[in-house]
Coordinates of C-alpha atoms (C1' of nucleotides) in Angstrom, one line a residue:
Chain A
M1 CA -45.9 12.5 8.2
T2 CA -48.9 10.2 8.8
S3 CA -48.4 8.0 11.7
P4 CA -50.9 5.2 12.3
H5 CA -50.3 5.3 16.1
P6 CA -49.8 8.8 17.3
S7 CA -50.8 8.0 20.9
N8 CA -47.5 6.5 21.9
A9 CA -44.9 8.9 20.5
N10 CA -42.0 7.9 22.7
P11 CA -38.5 7.5 21.4
P12 CA -38.0 3.8 20.9
S13 CA -35.0 3.3 23.1
T14 CA -34.7 5.8 25.9
A15 CA -31.0 5.5 26.7
S16 CA -29.7 5.4 23.1
S17 CA -27.3 8.3 23.8
S18 CA -24.3 6.6 22.4
P19 CA -23.6 8.4 19.1
R20 CA -22.0 5.5 17.3
S21 CA -24.4 2.7 18.3
P22 CA -24.7 0.2 15.5
E23 CA -28.2 -0.6 16.5
E24 CA -29.4 2.9 15.7
R25 CA -32.5 1.9 13.9
S26 CA -34.5 5.0 14.6
G27 CA -35.7 6.6 11.4
D28 CA -35.6 10.1 12.9
A29 CA -32.0 9.7 13.9
T30 CA -31.1 8.4 10.5
R31 CA -32.9 11.3 8.9
E32 CA -30.9 13.8 11.0
R33 CA -27.6 12.0 10.2
I34 CA -28.4 12.2 6.4
L35 CA -29.4 15.8 6.7
D36 CA -26.2 16.7 8.6
A37 CA -24.0 15.0 6.1
A38 CA -25.9 16.3 3.0
E39 CA -25.7 19.8 4.3
N40 CA -21.9 19.7 4.4
V41 CA -21.6 18.0 1.0
F42 CA -24.2 20.2 -0.8
A43 CA -22.7 23.3 0.7
K44 CA -19.3 22.4 -0.7
Q45 CA -20.2 21.0 -4.1
G46 CA -23.6 22.4 -5.0
F47 CA -26.5 20.3 -6.3
H48 CA -25.3 19.2 -9.7
G49 CA -21.7 18.7 -8.4
T50 CA -23.0 16.2 -5.8
S51 CA -24.0 12.6 -6.5
L52 CA -26.3 10.5 -4.5
R53 CA -23.3 8.2 -4.0
D54 CA -21.4 11.1 -2.5
L55 CA -24.2 11.8 -0.1
A56 CA -24.7 8.1 0.9
E57 CA -21.0 7.7 1.6
A58 CA -20.8 10.9 3.7
A59 CA -23.8 9.8 5.7
G60 CA -22.7 6.2 6.1
V61 CA -25.9 4.8 4.6
T62 CA -27.0 3.3 1.3
R63 CA -28.5 5.2 -1.6
S64 CA -31.8 3.4 -1.2
L65 CA -32.1 4.7 2.4
I66 CA -31.8 8.3 1.2
H67 CA -34.5 7.6 -1.4
H68 CA -36.7 6.0 1.3
H69 CA -36.5 9.0 3.6
F70 CA -36.4 11.9 1.2
G71 CA -37.9 10.6 -2.1
S72 CA -35.3 11.9 -4.4
K73 CA -32.0 13.9 -4.6
E74 CA -34.0 17.0 -5.0
G75 CA -36.1 16.2 -2.0
L76 CA -33.0 15.9 0.1
W77 CA -31.7 19.2 -1.3
I78 CA -35.0 20.9 -0.4
A79 CA -35.0 19.4 3.1
V80 CA -31.5 20.6 3.7
A81 CA -32.3 24.1 2.4
D82 CA -35.5 24.3 4.4
R83 CA -33.7 23.4 7.6
L84 CA -31.0 26.0 7.0
F85 CA -33.4 28.6 5.9
E86 CA -35.7 28.1 8.8
T87 CA -32.8 28.7 11.2
Y88 CA -32.1 31.9 9.3
R89 CA -35.7 33.0 9.3
A90 CA -36.0 32.6 13.1
W91 CA -32.8 34.6 13.5
Q92 CA -33.8 37.4 11.2
S93 CA -37.3 37.6 12.7
S94 CA -35.9 37.9 16.2
I95 CA -33.5 40.6 15.1
L96 CA -36.2 42.6 13.4
R97 CA -38.9 42.3 16.0
E98 CA -37.0 42.5 19.3
G99 CA -34.2 44.7 18.1
A100 CA -33.8 48.1 19.7
F101 CA -35.3 50.9 17.8
G102 CA -33.4 53.9 16.5
I103 CA -30.2 54.0 14.7
E104 CA -28.6 51.8 17.4
G105 CA -31.1 49.1 16.3
F106 CA -29.9 49.3 12.8
E107 CA -26.3 49.0 13.9
E108 CA -27.2 46.1 16.1
S109 CA -28.9 44.4 13.2
I110 CA -25.7 44.6 11.1
R111 CA -23.7 43.0 13.9
Q112 CA -26.2 40.3 14.6
F113 CA -26.5 39.4 10.9
F114 CA -22.7 39.3 10.6
L115 CA -22.3 37.1 13.6
F116 CA -25.0 34.7 12.4
L117 CA -23.4 34.3 9.0
E118 CA -20.0 33.8 10.6
S119 CA -21.4 31.0 12.6
S120 CA -23.2 29.3 9.7
P121 CA -20.8 28.8 6.8
N122 CA -23.0 26.1 5.3
F123 CA -25.9 28.6 5.1
V124 CA -23.6 31.1 3.4
R125 CA -22.5 28.6 0.8
L126 CA -25.9 27.2 0.1
R127 CA -27.1 30.8 -0.5
A128 CA -24.2 31.3 -2.9
W129 CA -25.3 28.3 -4.9
T130 CA -28.9 29.4 -5.1
N131 CA -27.8 32.8 -6.0
A132 CA -25.7 31.5 -8.9
A133 CA -28.5 29.3 -10.1
Q134 CA -31.0 32.2 -9.6
S135 CA -33.4 29.6 -8.2
A136 CA -36.8 30.9 -7.0
E137 CA -36.3 30.3 -3.3
T138 CA -38.9 31.0 -0.6
P139 CA -39.9 34.6 -0.7
H140 CA -40.0 35.8 2.9
R141 CA -41.4 39.0 1.5
D142 CA -42.9 39.8 4.9
L143 CA -39.6 40.0 6.8
A144 CA -37.8 41.9 4.1
L145 CA -40.6 44.4 3.8
L146 CA -40.8 44.7 7.6
G147 CA -37.1 45.7 7.6
V148 CA -37.8 48.4 4.9
D149 CA -40.7 49.7 7.0
R150 CA -38.4 49.9 10.1
L151 CA -36.0 52.0 8.1
R152 CA -38.7 54.2 6.7
E153 CA -39.9 55.0 10.2
L154 CA -36.3 56.0 11.1
Q155 CA -36.2 58.2 8.0
A156 CA -39.5 59.9 9.0
C157 CA -38.0 60.6 12.4
G158 CA -35.0 62.3 10.8
E159 CA -32.6 59.6 11.9
I160 CA -31.8 58.7 8.3
R161 CA -31.0 61.1 5.5
S162 CA -34.0 61.8 3.3
D163 CA -32.2 61.6 0.0
I164 CA -31.9 57.8 -0.1
D165 CA -34.3 54.9 -0.5
P166 CA -34.6 52.9 2.7
A167 CA -34.7 49.8 0.5
S168 CA -31.2 50.7 -0.8
A169 CA -29.9 51.0 2.7
L170 CA -31.3 47.6 3.7
I171 CA -30.1 45.9 0.6
G172 CA -26.7 47.4 1.1
L173 CA -26.5 46.1 4.6
F174 CA -27.5 42.6 3.7
N175 CA -25.4 42.4 0.5
L176 CA -22.3 43.7 2.2
V177 CA -22.4 41.2 5.0
E178 CA -23.4 38.2 2.9
H179 CA -21.0 38.8 0.1
W180 CA -18.2 39.3 2.5
F181 CA -18.4 35.7 3.5
Q182 CA -19.3 34.4 0.1
A183 CA -16.3 36.1 -1.6
R184 CA -13.8 35.7 1.2
T185 CA -11.8 33.0 -0.5
T186 CA -11.5 35.1 -3.7
L187 CA -10.6 38.1 -1.7
E188 CA -7.9 36.2 0.1
N189 CA -6.4 35.3 -3.2
R190 CA -6.4 38.8 -4.4
L191 CA -5.5 40.8 -1.3
G192 CA -3.5 38.3 0.8
E193 CA -2.4 39.6 4.1
T194 CA -3.9 43.0 3.2
L195 CA -7.3 41.4 3.8
P196 CA -8.8 42.6 7.0
G197 CA -9.9 40.1 9.7
N198 CA -13.6 39.4 10.2
H199 CA -13.9 41.7 13.2
E200 CA -11.9 44.6 11.7
F201 CA -14.0 44.5 8.6
L202 CA -17.2 44.4 10.6
E203 CA -16.2 47.5 12.5
D204 CA -15.2 49.4 9.4
L205 CA -18.4 48.4 7.7
V206 CA -20.5 49.6 10.6
R207 CA -18.6 52.9 10.7
I208 CA -19.1 53.4 6.9
L209 CA -22.7 52.4 6.8
I210 CA -23.8 54.3 9.8
R211 CA -22.2 57.6 8.8
G212 CA -23.3 57.0 5.2
I213 CA -27.0 56.8 6.0
R214 CA -27.1 59.5 8.7
P215 CA -28.2 63.0 7.8
C216 CA -25.7 65.8 7.7
D217 CA -25.6 68.3 10.6
G218 CA -28.6 70.7 10.1
E219 CA -30.2 68.4 7.6
T220 CA -33.7 67.1 8.2
Chain B
M1 CA -24.5 -8.4 -32.5
T2 CA -22.4 -5.6 -33.5
S3 CA -20.9 -6.0 -36.9
P4 CA -17.2 -6.3 -36.7
H5 CA -16.7 -4.9 -40.2
P6 CA -16.7 -1.1 -40.1
S7 CA -15.2 -0.9 -43.6
N8 CA -18.4 -0.7 -45.7
A9 CA -21.2 -1.3 -43.3
N10 CA -23.2 1.8 -43.6
P11 CA -22.1 4.6 -45.8
P12 CA -23.6 7.9 -44.5
S13 CA -22.3 9.8 -47.4
T14 CA -25.5 10.3 -49.3
A15 CA -27.6 13.3 -48.5
S16 CA -26.2 14.8 -45.4
S17 CA -29.2 16.1 -43.5
S18 CA -27.9 19.5 -42.2
P19 CA -26.3 21.6 -44.8
R20 CA -23.5 23.5 -43.0
S21 CA -22.5 26.8 -44.2
P22 CA -20.0 26.4 -47.0
E23 CA -17.7 29.2 -45.9
E24 CA -18.0 28.4 -42.2
R25 CA -15.1 26.0 -42.2
S26 CA -12.8 28.5 -40.5
G27 CA -11.4 27.1 -37.3
D28 CA -11.2 30.4 -35.6
A29 CA -14.8 31.4 -36.4
T30 CA -16.0 28.0 -35.1
R31 CA -14.0 28.5 -32.0
E32 CA -15.6 31.8 -31.4
R33 CA -19.1 30.4 -32.1
I34 CA -18.5 27.7 -29.5
L35 CA -17.2 30.2 -27.0
D36 CA -20.1 32.5 -27.4
A37 CA -22.7 29.7 -27.0
A38 CA -20.8 28.1 -24.1
E39 CA -20.6 31.4 -22.3
N40 CA -24.3 31.7 -22.2
V41 CA -25.0 28.2 -21.2
F42 CA -22.3 28.0 -18.6
A43 CA -23.4 31.3 -17.1
K44 CA -26.9 30.0 -16.8
Q45 CA -26.3 26.5 -15.6
G46 CA -22.9 26.4 -14.1
F47 CA -20.2 23.8 -14.9
H48 CA -21.7 20.7 -13.4
G49 CA -25.2 21.6 -14.5
T50 CA -24.1 21.7 -18.2
S51 CA -23.4 18.7 -20.4
L52 CA -21.2 18.6 -23.4
R53 CA -24.4 17.8 -25.3
D54 CA -26.0 21.0 -24.1
L55 CA -23.0 23.0 -25.3
A56 CA -22.8 21.3 -28.7
E57 CA -26.5 21.8 -29.4
A58 CA -26.3 25.5 -28.3
A59 CA -23.3 26.1 -30.6
G60 CA -24.7 24.0 -33.5
V61 CA -21.7 21.7 -33.7
T62 CA -20.9 18.2 -32.7
R63 CA -19.4 17.1 -29.4
S64 CA -16.3 15.9 -31.2
L65 CA -15.7 19.3 -32.6
I66 CA -15.7 20.9 -29.1
H67 CA -13.3 18.2 -28.0
H68 CA -11.2 18.9 -31.0
H69 CA -10.9 22.7 -30.3
F70 CA -10.8 22.8 -26.5
G71 CA -9.6 19.3 -25.5
S72 CA -12.2 18.8 -22.8
K73 CA -15.3 20.2 -21.1
E74 CA -13.0 21.8 -18.5
G75 CA -10.8 23.2 -21.2
L76 CA -13.9 25.0 -22.7
W77 CA -14.9 26.3 -19.3
I78 CA -11.5 27.7 -18.7
A79 CA -11.4 29.3 -22.1
V80 CA -14.8 30.9 -21.5
A81 CA -13.7 32.1 -18.1
D82 CA -10.4 33.4 -19.4
R83 CA -12.1 35.4 -22.1
L84 CA -14.6 37.0 -19.8
F85 CA -12.0 37.7 -17.1
E86 CA -9.6 39.3 -19.6
T87 CA -12.3 41.7 -20.6
Y88 CA -12.9 42.5 -16.9
R89 CA -9.2 42.9 -16.2
A90 CA -8.8 45.4 -19.0
W91 CA -11.8 47.4 -17.8
Q92 CA -10.6 47.4 -14.2
S93 CA -7.1 48.3 -15.2
S94 CA -8.3 51.3 -17.2
I95 CA -10.5 52.5 -14.4
L96 CA -7.7 52.3 -11.9
R97 CA -4.9 53.8 -14.0
E98 CA -6.6 56.6 -15.9
G99 CA -9.3 57.3 -13.4
A100 CA -9.3 60.8 -12.0
F101 CA -7.6 61.2 -8.7
G102 CA -9.3 62.4 -5.5
I103 CA -12.6 61.4 -4.1
E104 CA -14.2 62.1 -7.4
G105 CA -12.0 59.3 -8.9
F106 CA -13.3 56.9 -6.3
E107 CA -16.9 57.9 -7.1
E108 CA -16.2 57.5 -10.8
S109 CA -14.8 54.0 -10.1
I110 CA -18.0 52.9 -8.5
R111 CA -20.1 54.1 -11.4
Q112 CA -17.8 52.6 -14.0
F113 CA -17.7 49.2 -12.2
F114 CA -21.5 49.3 -11.9
L115 CA -22.0 50.1 -15.6
F116 CA -19.5 47.3 -16.6
L117 CA -21.3 44.7 -14.6
E118 CA -24.7 45.9 -15.9
S119 CA -23.4 45.4 -19.4
S120 CA -21.9 41.9 -18.7
P121 CA -24.5 39.7 -17.1
N122 CA -22.6 36.6 -18.2
F123 CA -19.5 37.8 -16.3
V124 CA -21.6 38.4 -13.2
R125 CA -23.1 34.9 -13.3
L126 CA -19.9 33.2 -14.0
R127 CA -18.4 35.0 -11.0
A128 CA -21.3 33.8 -8.9
W129 CA -20.6 30.2 -9.9
T130 CA -16.9 30.5 -9.1
N131 CA -17.7 32.2 -5.8
A132 CA -20.0 29.4 -4.8
A133 CA -17.5 26.8 -5.8
Q134 CA -14.7 28.8 -4.1
S135 CA -12.5 27.9 -7.0
A136 CA -9.0 29.2 -7.0
E137 CA -9.3 31.7 -9.9
T138 CA -6.6 33.9 -11.3
P139 CA -5.3 36.1 -8.5
H140 CA -4.9 39.6 -10.0
R141 CA -3.3 40.7 -6.8
D142 CA -1.6 43.5 -8.6
L143 CA -4.8 45.3 -9.6
A144 CA -6.5 44.8 -6.3
L145 CA -3.5 46.0 -4.3
L146 CA -3.2 49.0 -6.6
G147 CA -6.7 50.0 -5.7
V148 CA -5.9 49.7 -2.0
D149 CA -2.8 51.9 -2.6
R150 CA -4.9 54.5 -4.3
L151 CA -7.3 54.7 -1.3
R152 CA -4.4 54.8 1.1
E153 CA -3.0 57.9 -0.7
L154 CA -6.4 59.5 -0.4
Q155 CA -6.5 58.7 3.2
A156 CA -3.0 60.3 3.7
C157 CA -4.4 63.4 2.0
G158 CA -7.2 63.6 4.5
E159 CA -9.8 62.8 1.8
I160 CA -10.8 59.6 3.6
R161 CA -11.5 59.3 7.3
S162 CA -8.6 57.8 9.2
D163 CA -10.4 55.3 11.3
I164 CA -11.2 52.8 8.6
D165 CA -9.0 50.3 6.7
P166 CA -8.7 51.4 3.0
A167 CA -9.0 47.7 2.1
S168 CA -12.4 47.6 3.8
A169 CA -13.6 50.5 1.7
L170 CA -12.4 48.9 -1.5
I171 CA -14.0 45.6 -0.6
G172 CA -17.2 47.3 0.3
L173 CA -17.3 49.0 -3.0
F174 CA -16.7 45.9 -5.1
N175 CA -18.9 43.6 -3.0
L176 CA -21.8 46.0 -3.0
V177 CA -21.9 46.4 -6.8
E178 CA -21.2 42.8 -7.6
H179 CA -23.6 41.3 -5.2
W180 CA -26.3 43.7 -6.3
F181 CA -26.4 42.0 -9.7
Q182 CA -25.8 38.5 -8.4
A183 CA -28.6 38.7 -5.9
R184 CA -31.0 40.7 -8.0
T185 CA -33.3 37.8 -8.7
T186 CA -33.6 36.9 -5.1
L187 CA -34.2 40.5 -4.1
E188 CA -36.9 40.8 -6.6
N189 CA -38.7 37.9 -5.0
R190 CA -38.3 39.4 -1.6
L191 CA -39.0 43.0 -2.2
G192 CA -41.2 43.1 -5.3
E193 CA -41.9 46.5 -6.5
T194 CA -40.2 48.0 -3.5
L195 CA -36.9 47.0 -5.1
P196 CA -35.1 50.1 -6.5
G197 CA -34.2 50.3 -10.1
N198 CA -30.6 49.9 -11.3
H199 CA -29.9 53.6 -11.5
E200 CA -31.7 54.6 -8.3
F201 CA -29.8 52.0 -6.4
L202 CA -26.5 53.2 -7.9
E203 CA -27.1 56.7 -6.9
D204 CA -28.1 55.8 -3.4
L205 CA -25.1 53.6 -3.2
V206 CA -22.8 56.3 -4.2
R207 CA -24.3 58.7 -1.7
I208 CA -24.0 56.3 1.1
L209 CA -20.5 55.2 0.3
I210 CA -19.1 58.6 -0.4
R211 CA -20.4 60.1 2.8
G212 CA -19.5 56.9 4.7
I213 CA -15.8 57.1 4.0
R214 CA -15.3 60.9 4.2
P215 CA -14.0 62.4 7.3
C216 CA -16.3 64.5 9.5
D217 CA -16.0 68.3 9.5
G218 CA -12.9 69.2 11.4
E219 CA -11.6 65.7 11.4
T220 CA -8.2 65.0 9.9
Chain C
dA1 C1' -3.9 17.2 -60.7
dT2 C1' -2.3 15.9 -56.5
dC3 C1' -1.1 16.0 -51.9
dT4 C1' -1.7 17.4 -47.2
dG5 C1' -3.3 18.6 -43.0
dA6 C1' -6.8 20.8 -40.4
dA7 C1' -11.8 20.8 -39.8
dT8 C1' -15.6 18.0 -39.1
dT9 C1' -18.5 14.0 -38.5
dG10 C1' -21.0 9.8 -36.6
dG11 C1' -20.5 6.0 -33.9
dC12 C1' -18.8 3.7 -30.1
dC13 C1' -17.0 3.0 -25.2
dG14 C1' -16.8 2.3 -20.2
dG15 C1' -18.6 4.3 -16.4
dC16 C1' -21.4 6.9 -13.4
dC17 C1' -26.0 8.8 -12.9
dG18 C1' -30.7 8.8 -10.2
dG19 C1' -34.1 5.7 -9.4
dT20 C1' -36.7 1.2 -8.5
dC21 C1' -37.6 -3.2 -6.6
dA22 C1' -38.0 -7.4 -3.9
dA23 C1' -36.4 -9.0 -0.1
dC24 C1' -34.6 -9.0 4.7
dC25 C1' -34.1 -7.3 9.5
dT26 C1' -35.8 -5.6 13.9
dC27 C1' -39.0 -4.6 17.2
dG28 C1' -43.2 -3.4 19.4
dA29 C1' -48.2 -4.4 19.3
dA30 C1' -51.7 -7.8 19.5
Chain D
dT1 C1' -46.1 -16.5 19.8
dT2 C1' -47.5 -14.3 15.8
dC3 C1' -47.7 -10.5 13.0
dG4 C1' -47.0 -6.4 10.5
dA5 C1' -45.0 -2.0 9.6
dG6 C1' -41.3 0.6 9.1
dG7 C1' -36.1 0.6 8.6
dT8 C1' -32.5 -1.2 5.7
dT9 C1' -30.1 -3.5 2.1
dG10 C1' -27.9 -5.0 -2.4
dA11 C1' -28.8 -5.9 -7.0
dC12 C1' -30.4 -4.1 -11.0
dC13 C1' -32.2 -0.8 -14.8
dG14 C1' -32.2 2.5 -18.7
dG15 C1' -30.1 6.5 -19.7
dC16 C1' -26.9 10.1 -19.9
dC17 C1' -22.2 11.4 -19.1
dG18 C1' -17.3 12.8 -21.0
dG19 C1' -14.2 11.1 -24.0
dC20 C1' -12.1 8.7 -28.0
dC21 C1' -11.4 7.3 -32.8
dA22 C1' -11.5 6.1 -37.6
dA23 C1' -13.4 8.0 -41.5
dT24 C1' -14.7 11.9 -44.4
dT25 C1' -14.6 16.6 -46.3
dC26 C1' -12.4 20.4 -47.9
dA27 C1' -9.3 24.6 -48.6
dG28 C1' -5.0 25.7 -50.0
dA29 C1' 0.0 24.7 -51.1
dT30 C1' 2.7 22.2 -54.4

DNA sequence: ATCTGAATTGGCCGGCCGGTCAACCTCGAA
DNA sequence: TTCGAGGTTGACCGGCCGGCCAATTCAGAT
């Protein structure tokens, strides 16, 4: 954003903490309000299932204002996706970089990723929409490949069985956790009370995956 | 001004531009043709991303004809989904009922399900859309619960470790396979040539899952 | 030959879509 | 006090949407 006067970058009214103030004329606050509302609506209805009028009503603003701040419906969608994905990227990066090494680090990654998705239903649903549309999406090759490298190191140390591709293990981890939340509604319909709770499933999943990728006794 | 005399205003009888096939006047054949085309378009673009005009053009018919045969856009969507889902149901049923017993039967189920999804990309994509929309969908509780029972029997025989919920194992199986195909495009962007091929991933997946759910030596 | 009913068509409708525009409001800088 | 820039609004546009309908075609029964 090009600002003609960057020297004085104070918030306009210092004590505007009241959330429902009708004199909220701050562009930044309005942007945030639109983003928050759009995130919920887009996550629920997808891009094509959502109209600009839906978004304007949810945010309590006029259509023109959305266009003023985000240029177009697609611009708003991208802004929503970028914000959600940036949160995710930061999370994943911290998991991969500061996570403990060894097989315990792998287990911890599963739990962390599970808890993150559990706390971000909008992210899960937006991912489901982009999955269905098979949209290009930002690559993040670096982080994914970093994860594969981590597993490859573990494999070299004999912590992971040698007869599987580390990429398969990584994909399995991410797919299992992500699809658990994406398919939860469908699974509830099909399994009813037989469906495990979130934490029960997480523990079973960790048990299965950890034993599944470890070498057998005496195996290198 | 619109002419209020529709009786003989503009006779379009002379020289119809597109010569339709003379024998193609069978209602059933047309229905099938519309269903086939709609399956491809819906799978690619989803319900809200597809217009009746898209569908008519893809099927080579007029909009009115679609309305005549299926009542509405939603009726066509449901017809497409029903046809795909019925194929899937028959498959799953045969897998669960005639599949070999024992842990080999479980392994065989993974492979069968994998091959089925590999051969039905439209089914995979339609499932992705319904997942994202979290639409109700037909329950099929019976088949899912039958699978859980199968695994519970195996667990009682000591073929499956006792410290996991059979439902978790079943969900893991289905989620892994289905999400592999649903997320394949995204994974290609992220992993590039590091992404395993279909069959390599299937074999790794079987290895991980089978060892992951088996009891340890000496364990009941 | 005639009738009949389903298959099929083009044209039309009201309504919603995303987007644009000129104006208005508000407030801080000059 | 003036001024201007950004925030905000409502009205408006052309176009596409799903759906509806009267008219036409045609295969097969009578």
